[in-house]
Amino acid sequence: MIVVDGTVDRKRLGLLVPSSNTIMEQDLQRGLSEIASVHSARMYLVEATENGESAMLDEYLDRAVEDLTSLKPEVVVFGCTSAGALRGPAYDRQLCERIQAQTGATTISTIESASNALAESGHERVAVLTPYVDELNVKVRASIEAAGVDVVEIEGLGISDNFGLAEPTPSEIANRAVALIRRSNPSMLFVSCTNFRSLEAADRIELMTGVPVMTSNRAVIRAVEKRPGRPGHVRSVQARPIGSVSTASM
């Protein structure tokens, strides 16, 4: 946030979000209201499955990035935890580098923000709650563990309809989280998914269990707070579509 002549100049935050996500924009608007304005471009996604998210990356991401570039954002967030984990941390980093090159803005990955927050917390035993199907849980777990975090247990609700990820209430999420914590005895809980009402449930879970909680959207908010935008970043030539990052080095 920059203050000039007593007025607040907020960063323009560009959010790349799945088309059926109804939660992330609300969470970021509330959490970042003092330092950033949130502007979204949507990537078509109906099914929260490996095939559905692959299509989002390969067929719909490029247009969303092009649209977002037109508003000259100072920070960009890739707002899908499981899609960031889908092809591994190296792919996710390259993806964000390419988005940053095209938009000229600091680009933040949701899965990387969450993994870093967990690793930096110093907690050695982390349990993970998600709304996902198992094939996505495997990818999320692998990305978190690649950051050196010990995942003692991961539990998914088995929801494959991306719009439906937002349907469990904060109370329902808290109840599932408390049961998971009592069963696995972690030192920290991560609740994954930007389209899950976990940020609304986080304080309740912490009060009920005494275990600190990180969520996807909380991790992004903290990452945005830490990183200034970089307007004017030189744009590089895109040799191939953004979603089709080479996996040769992964």
XYZ file of C-alpha atoms in Angstrom:
250
model
C 0.000 0.000 0.000
C 1.300 3.459 -0.992
C 0.008 6.623 0.657
C 0.250 9.795 -1.445
C -1.126 13.122 -0.185
C -3.214 11.297 2.394
C -4.853 8.946 -0.127
C -4.294 5.205 -0.434
C -2.938 3.781 -3.676
C -3.737 0.068 -3.598
C -2.036 -2.551 -5.730
C -3.997 -3.981 -8.650
C -4.161 -7.719 -8.031
C -5.047 -9.904 -10.986
C -6.610 -13.220 -9.997
C -6.607 -16.225 -12.319
C -9.451 -18.302 -10.916
C -11.477 -21.311 -12.107
C -14.756 -20.197 -13.661
C -16.889 -22.067 -11.098
C -15.005 -20.753 -8.044
C -17.287 -18.607 -5.859
C -15.143 -18.255 -2.712
C -11.617 -17.032 -3.447
C -12.547 -13.553 -4.656
C -14.575 -12.926 -1.500
C -11.754 -14.111 0.780
C -9.108 -12.008 -0.968
C -11.308 -8.927 -1.124
C -11.862 -9.142 2.633
C -8.309 -10.061 3.535
C -6.541 -7.593 1.252
C -8.990 -4.680 1.214
C -6.441 -2.237 2.638
C -3.606 -3.004 0.226
C -5.049 -4.357 -3.032
C -8.013 -4.271 -5.363
C -8.915 -7.707 -6.743
C -9.682 -8.175 -10.456
C -10.443 -11.631 -11.838
C -10.062 -13.506 -15.091
C -11.762 -16.870 -15.198
C -10.469 -20.195 -16.515
C -13.226 -22.600 -17.551
C -13.538 -25.508 -15.109
C -16.528 -27.696 -14.240
C -14.997 -30.940 -12.961
C -12.409 -30.867 -10.156
C -10.586 -33.886 -11.556
C -7.198 -34.487 -13.124
C -8.697 -34.383 -16.627
C -10.766 -31.282 -15.913
C -7.842 -29.334 -14.503
C -5.527 -30.437 -17.310
C -8.012 -29.010 -19.814
C -8.187 -25.773 -17.810
C -4.402 -25.419 -17.983
C -4.001 -26.411 -21.619
C -7.119 -24.890 -23.211
C -8.385 -21.989 -21.097
C -5.495 -20.481 -19.143
C -3.935 -18.564 -22.041
C -7.036 -16.504 -22.782
C -7.504 -15.668 -19.101
C -3.897 -14.454 -18.853
C -4.346 -12.359 -21.996
C -7.487 -10.775 -20.541
C -5.771 -10.095 -17.220
C -2.771 -8.483 -18.896
C -5.003 -5.721 -20.265
C -5.641 -4.284 -16.767
C -1.889 -3.947 -16.076
C -1.829 -5.804 -12.747
C 0.994 -5.305 -10.277
C 0.504 -8.726 -8.676
C -1.031 -11.862 -10.216
C -2.273 -14.897 -8.291
C -2.748 -18.311 -9.882
C -5.764 -19.233 -7.806
C -6.143 -23.004 -7.945
C -4.281 -25.116 -5.380
C -4.781 -28.521 -6.955
C -4.069 -27.374 -10.534
C -0.812 -25.885 -9.291
C 0.054 -29.244 -7.739
C -1.174 -31.285 -10.699
C 2.100 -31.519 -12.619
C 4.512 -30.973 -9.755
C 6.422 -28.046 -8.220
C 8.784 -27.544 -11.189
C 5.855 -27.153 -13.584
C 4.119 -24.781 -11.187
C 7.220 -22.568 -10.924
C 7.667 -22.463 -14.698
C 3.988 -21.713 -15.150
C 4.190 -18.723 -12.819
C 7.365 -17.495 -14.500
C 5.609 -17.501 -17.857
C 2.534 -15.732 -16.467
C 4.837 -13.133 -14.913
C 6.676 -12.652 -18.203
C 3.418 -12.014 -20.077
C 1.667 -9.834 -17.494
C 4.712 -7.943 -16.218
C 3.579 -8.590 -12.654
C 4.868 -10.553 -9.669
C 3.054 -13.906 -9.930
C 2.103 -15.930 -6.868
C 1.253 -19.631 -6.833
C -1.350 -20.849 -4.362
C 0.229 -24.272 -3.816
C 3.713 -22.768 -3.464
C 2.402 -20.148 -1.012
C 0.785 -22.876 1.086
C 3.795 -25.195 0.955
C 6.140 -22.370 1.945
C 3.876 -21.286 4.801
C 3.796 -24.835 6.147
C 7.553 -25.320 5.784
C 8.333 -21.966 7.420
C 5.987 -22.646 10.340
C 8.412 -25.148 11.841
C 5.633 -27.658 12.529
C 6.813 -31.185 11.835
C 3.473 -33.043 11.646
C 0.869 -31.619 9.273
C -2.580 -33.053 8.560
C -4.386 -31.999 5.373
C -8.126 -31.669 4.801
C -9.475 -31.121 1.279
C -12.797 -31.278 -0.540
C -11.125 -33.184 -3.408
C -11.257 -36.628 -4.913
C -8.313 -38.931 -4.203
C -6.502 -38.367 -7.510
C -6.065 -34.682 -6.611
C -5.208 -35.426 -2.977
C -2.219 -37.445 -4.185
C -0.919 -34.438 -6.149
C -1.426 -31.971 -3.308
C 0.295 -34.261 -0.826
C 3.283 -34.718 -3.141
C 3.714 -30.966 -3.629
C 3.592 -30.270 0.104
C 6.018 -33.065 0.904
C 8.396 -31.767 -1.788
C 8.757 -28.658 0.392
C 10.037 -30.851 3.228
C 6.753 -31.044 5.147
C 5.700 -34.325 6.785
C 2.042 -35.009 5.915
C 0.798 -37.432 8.565
C -2.647 -37.838 6.992
C -4.703 -36.336 4.164
C -8.484 -36.616 3.997
C -10.708 -35.554 1.101
C -14.457 -35.112 0.953
C -14.599 -36.696 -2.510
C -16.314 -33.798 -4.328
C -15.622 -33.741 -8.070
C -17.998 -30.912 -9.083
C -15.918 -27.738 -8.805
C -18.935 -25.538 -8.027
C -19.851 -28.051 -5.315
C -16.529 -27.556 -3.514
C -18.034 -24.379 -2.049
C -21.148 -26.085 -0.662
C -19.870 -27.508 2.679
C -20.553 -24.955 5.409
C -17.863 -23.639 7.751
C -19.440 -25.704 10.544
C -19.238 -28.874 8.461
C -15.627 -28.135 7.558
C -14.758 -27.477 11.206
C -16.350 -30.757 12.314
C -14.395 -32.761 9.726
C -11.206 -30.936 10.649
C -11.620 -31.574 14.378
C -12.183 -35.287 13.752
C -9.093 -35.434 11.532
C -6.973 -33.650 14.147
C -8.136 -35.948 16.942
C -7.379 -38.990 14.815
C -3.970 -37.999 13.421
C -2.593 -35.772 16.206
C -0.811 -33.230 13.967
C 0.992 -30.102 15.127
C -0.631 -28.093 12.289
C -3.571 -28.410 9.890
C -3.660 -27.342 6.252
C -7.066 -27.032 4.588
C -6.614 -27.017 0.819
C -8.725 -25.446 -1.965
C -9.456 -21.844 -2.888
C -13.150 -22.699 -3.458
C -13.674 -24.143 0.051
C -15.043 -22.076 2.945
C -12.121 -23.046 5.159
C -10.950 -19.527 5.986
C -14.325 -18.926 7.627
C -13.833 -22.113 9.657
C -10.164 -21.653 10.592
C -10.576 -19.663 13.812
C -13.228 -22.101 15.065
C -10.964 -25.082 14.399
C -8.084 -23.432 16.240
C -10.285 -22.623 19.237
C -11.661 -26.170 19.381
C -8.318 -27.966 19.042
C -5.480 -25.583 19.857
C -3.875 -26.579 16.522
C -2.863 -23.764 14.142
C -4.602 -23.764 10.774
C -3.354 -22.689 7.363
C -5.730 -22.527 4.394
C -5.108 -21.963 0.697
C -6.600 -18.477 0.704
C -4.936 -17.477 3.980
C -1.573 -18.515 2.503
C -2.191 -16.387 -0.596
C -3.200 -13.373 1.477
C 0.014 -13.625 3.483
C 2.107 -14.076 0.339
C 0.564 -10.980 -1.268
C 1.189 -8.978 1.900
C 4.879 -9.914 1.753
C 5.545 -9.244 -1.920
C 5.433 -5.861 -3.653
C 4.303 -5.770 -7.248
C 6.825 -5.142 -9.991
C 5.148 -2.990 -12.662
C 7.153 -2.593 -15.828
C 8.710 -6.074 -15.747
C 10.000 -6.714 -19.262
C 7.765 -9.077 -21.176
C 9.483 -12.013 -22.880
C 8.416 -13.817 -26.038
C 6.169 -16.831 -25.417
C 7.441 -19.792 -27.400
C 4.372 -21.910 -26.595
C 1.040 -21.579 -24.787
C 1.386 -20.769 -21.093
C -0.389 -23.892 -19.885
C 1.866 -26.109 -22.001
C 5.061 -25.618 -20.005
C 7.729 -28.160 -20.845
C 8.003 -31.005 -18.371
C 11.332 -32.242 -19.742
C 13.259 -31.070 -16.686
C 10.745 -32.364 -14.113
